[in-house]
Coordinates of N, CA and C in Angstrom, one line a residue:
X27 N 12.5 26.3 3.4 CA 12.8 25.4 4.6 C 11.8 24.3 4.5
X28 N 12.3 23.1 5.1 CA 11.5 21.9 5.0 C 11.2 21.5 6.5
X29 N 9.9 21.1 6.7 CA 9.6 20.4 8.0 C 8.9 19.1 7.7
X30 N 8.9 18.3 8.7 CA 8.2 17.0 8.7 C 6.9 17.2 9.5
X31 N 5.8 16.8 8.9 CA 4.5 16.9 9.5 C 3.8 15.6 9.7
X32 N 3.2 15.4 10.9 CA 2.4 14.2 11.2 C 1.1 14.7 11.7
X33 N 0.1 14.5 10.9 CA -1.3 14.9 11.2 C -2.1 13.7 11.5
X34 N -2.7 13.6 12.7 CA -3.6 12.5 13.1 C -4.7 12.3 12.1
X35 N -5.1 11.1 11.8 CA -6.2 10.8 10.8 C -7.5 11.4 11.3
X36 N -7.7 11.7 12.5 CA -8.9 12.3 13.0 C -9.3 13.6 12.2
X37 N -8.2 14.3 11.8 CA -8.4 15.6 11.2 C -8.8 15.5 9.7
X38 N -8.9 14.3 9.2 CA -9.3 14.1 7.8 C -10.8 14.6 7.6
X39 N -11.6 14.6 8.6 CA -13.0 15.1 8.5 C -13.0 16.6 8.2
X40 N -11.9 17.3 8.3 CA -11.9 18.7 8.0 C -11.2 19.0 6.7
X41 N -11.1 17.9 5.9 CA -10.5 18.0 4.5 C -9.0 18.4 4.6
X42 N -8.3 17.9 5.7 CA -6.9 18.2 5.9 C -6.1 17.0 5.5
X43 N -5.0 17.2 4.9 CA -4.1 16.0 4.5 C -3.6 15.5 5.8
X44 N -3.8 14.2 6.0 CA -3.3 13.5 7.2 C -2.2 12.6 6.9
X45 N -1.6 12.0 7.9 CA -0.4 11.1 7.7 C 0.9 11.8 8.0
X46 N 1.9 11.3 7.5 CA 3.3 11.8 7.7 C 3.9 12.2 6.4
X47 N 4.3 13.5 6.3 CA 4.8 14.0 5.0 C 5.7 15.2 5.3
X48 N 6.5 15.5 4.3 CA 7.4 16.7 4.3 C 6.7 17.8 3.6
X49 N 6.9 19.0 4.1 CA 6.3 20.2 3.5 C 7.3 21.3 3.5
X50 N 7.3 22.0 2.4 CA 8.2 23.2 2.2 C 7.5 24.5 2.6
X51 N 8.2 25.3 3.4 CA 7.7 26.6 3.8 C 8.7 27.6 3.4
X52 N 8.2 28.8 3.1 CA 9.0 29.9 2.6 C 9.9 30.4 3.7
X53 N 9.4 30.5 4.9 CA 10.2 31.0 6.0 C 9.7 30.5 7.3
X54 N 10.4 30.7 8.4 CA 9.9 30.3 9.7 C 8.5 30.8 10.0
X55 N 7.7 30.0 10.7 CA 6.3 30.4 10.9 C 5.8 29.9 12.3
X56 N 4.9 30.6 12.9 CA 4.4 30.2 14.2 C 3.5 29.0 14.0
X57 N 3.5 28.1 15.0 CA 2.6 26.9 14.9 C 1.1 27.4 14.7
X58 N 0.7 28.4 15.3 CA -0.7 28.8 15.2 C -1.0 29.2 13.7
X59 N -0.1 29.9 13.1 CA -0.3 30.3 11.7 C -0.3 29.1 10.7
X60 N 0.6 28.2 11.0 CA 0.7 27.0 10.2 C -0.6 26.2 10.3
X61 N -1.1 26.0 11.5 CA -2.4 25.3 11.8 C -3.5 26.0 11.0
X62 N -3.6 27.3 11.0 CA -4.6 28.0 10.3 C -4.5 27.8 8.8
X63 N -3.3 27.8 8.3 CA -3.0 27.6 6.8 C -3.5 26.2 6.3
X64 N -3.3 25.2 7.2 CA -3.7 23.9 6.7 C -5.1 23.5 7.0
X65 N -5.8 24.4 7.8 CA -7.3 24.3 8.0 C -7.7 23.4 9.2
X66 N -6.9 23.2 10.1 CA -7.3 22.4 11.3 C -8.0 23.4 12.3
X67 N -9.2 23.1 12.7 CA -9.9 24.0 13.7 C -9.1 23.9 15.1
X68 N -8.8 25.1 15.5 CA -7.9 25.2 16.7 C -8.6 24.5 17.9
X69 N -9.9 24.5 18.0 CA -10.6 24.0 19.2 C -10.6 22.4 19.2
X70 N -10.2 21.8 18.1 CA -10.1 20.4 18.0 C -8.7 19.8 18.3
X71 N -7.7 20.7 18.5 CA -6.4 20.3 18.8 C -6.2 20.0 20.3
X72 N -5.7 18.9 20.6 CA -5.4 18.6 22.0 C -4.0 19.2 22.4
X73 N -3.0 18.9 21.6 CA -1.7 19.5 21.8 C -0.9 19.3 20.5
X74 N 0.2 20.0 20.5 CA 1.2 20.0 19.4 C 2.5 19.6 19.9
X75 N 3.2 18.7 19.2 CA 4.6 18.3 19.6 C 5.5 18.7 18.5
X76 N 6.6 19.3 18.8 CA 7.7 19.6 17.9 C 9.0 19.0 18.4
X77 N 9.6 18.2 17.6 CA 10.8 17.5 17.9 C 10.7 16.7 19.2
X78 N 9.6 16.1 19.5 CA 9.4 15.3 20.6 C 9.0 16.0 21.9
X79 N 8.8 17.4 21.8 CA 8.4 18.2 23.0 C 7.1 18.9 22.7
X80 N 6.3 19.0 23.7 CA 5.0 19.7 23.6 C 5.3 21.2 23.6
X81 N 4.7 21.9 22.6 CA 4.9 23.3 22.4 C 3.6 24.1 22.4
X82 N 3.6 25.4 22.6 CA 2.4 26.2 22.5 C 2.3 26.7 21.1
X83 N 1.2 27.4 20.8 CA 0.9 27.9 19.5 C 1.9 29.0 19.1
X84 N 2.6 29.6 20.0 CA 3.6 30.7 19.6 C 4.9 30.2 19.2
X85 N 5.2 28.9 19.3 CA 6.4 28.3 18.9 C 6.7 28.6 17.4
X86 N 7.9 28.9 17.0 CA 8.2 29.2 15.6 C 8.9 28.0 15.0
X87 N 8.2 27.5 14.0 CA 8.8 26.3 13.3 C 10.0 26.7 12.4
X88 N 11.0 25.9 12.5 CA 12.3 26.1 11.8 C 12.6 24.9 10.9
X89 N 13.5 25.1 10.0 CA 14.0 24.1 9.1 C 14.4 22.8 9.8
X90 N 13.9 21.7 9.4 CA 14.2 20.4 10.0 C 13.3 20.0 11.1
X91 N 12.4 20.9 11.6 CA 11.5 20.5 12.7 C 10.5 19.4 12.3
X92 N 10.1 18.6 13.3 CA 9.1 17.6 13.1 C 7.9 18.0 13.9
X93 N 6.8 18.2 13.3 CA 5.6 18.7 13.9 C 4.5 17.6 13.9
X94 N 4.0 17.4 15.1 CA 2.9 16.4 15.2 C 1.7 17.1 15.8
X95 N 0.5 16.9 15.2 CA -0.7 17.6 15.7 C -1.7 16.4 16.2
X96 N -2.0 16.5 17.5 CA -2.8 15.5 18.1 C -4.1 16.1 18.5
X97 N -5.2 15.3 18.2 CA -6.6 15.8 18.7 C -6.8 15.5 20.1
X98 N -7.9 16.2 20.7 CA -8.3 15.8 22.0 C -8.6 14.3 22.0
X99 N -8.5 13.7 23.2 CA -8.8 12.3 23.3 C -10.2 12.0 22.9
X100 N -10.4 11.0 22.2 CA -11.8 10.6 21.8 C -12.2 9.4 22.6
X101 N -13.5 9.4 23.0 CA -14.0 8.3 23.8 C -15.0 7.6 23.0
X102 N -15.5 6.5 23.6 CA -16.5 5.7 22.9 C -17.4 5.0 23.8

């Protein structure tokens, strides 16, 4: 199965591939498990959007989903 991933550039500091790209998965997977696999620290995630809707970590990703990972707001 294929999903579209958009990872905010903030996460590059954790040696995570950022930007927008397609990824092949062997089977449906929970958002939390996918996040762990790619190496994003859970405590740095503000929220996750799938197909334009905010989801929790228990959401199961399916073929054709578009996943966006957004960090907590950064101030300056």
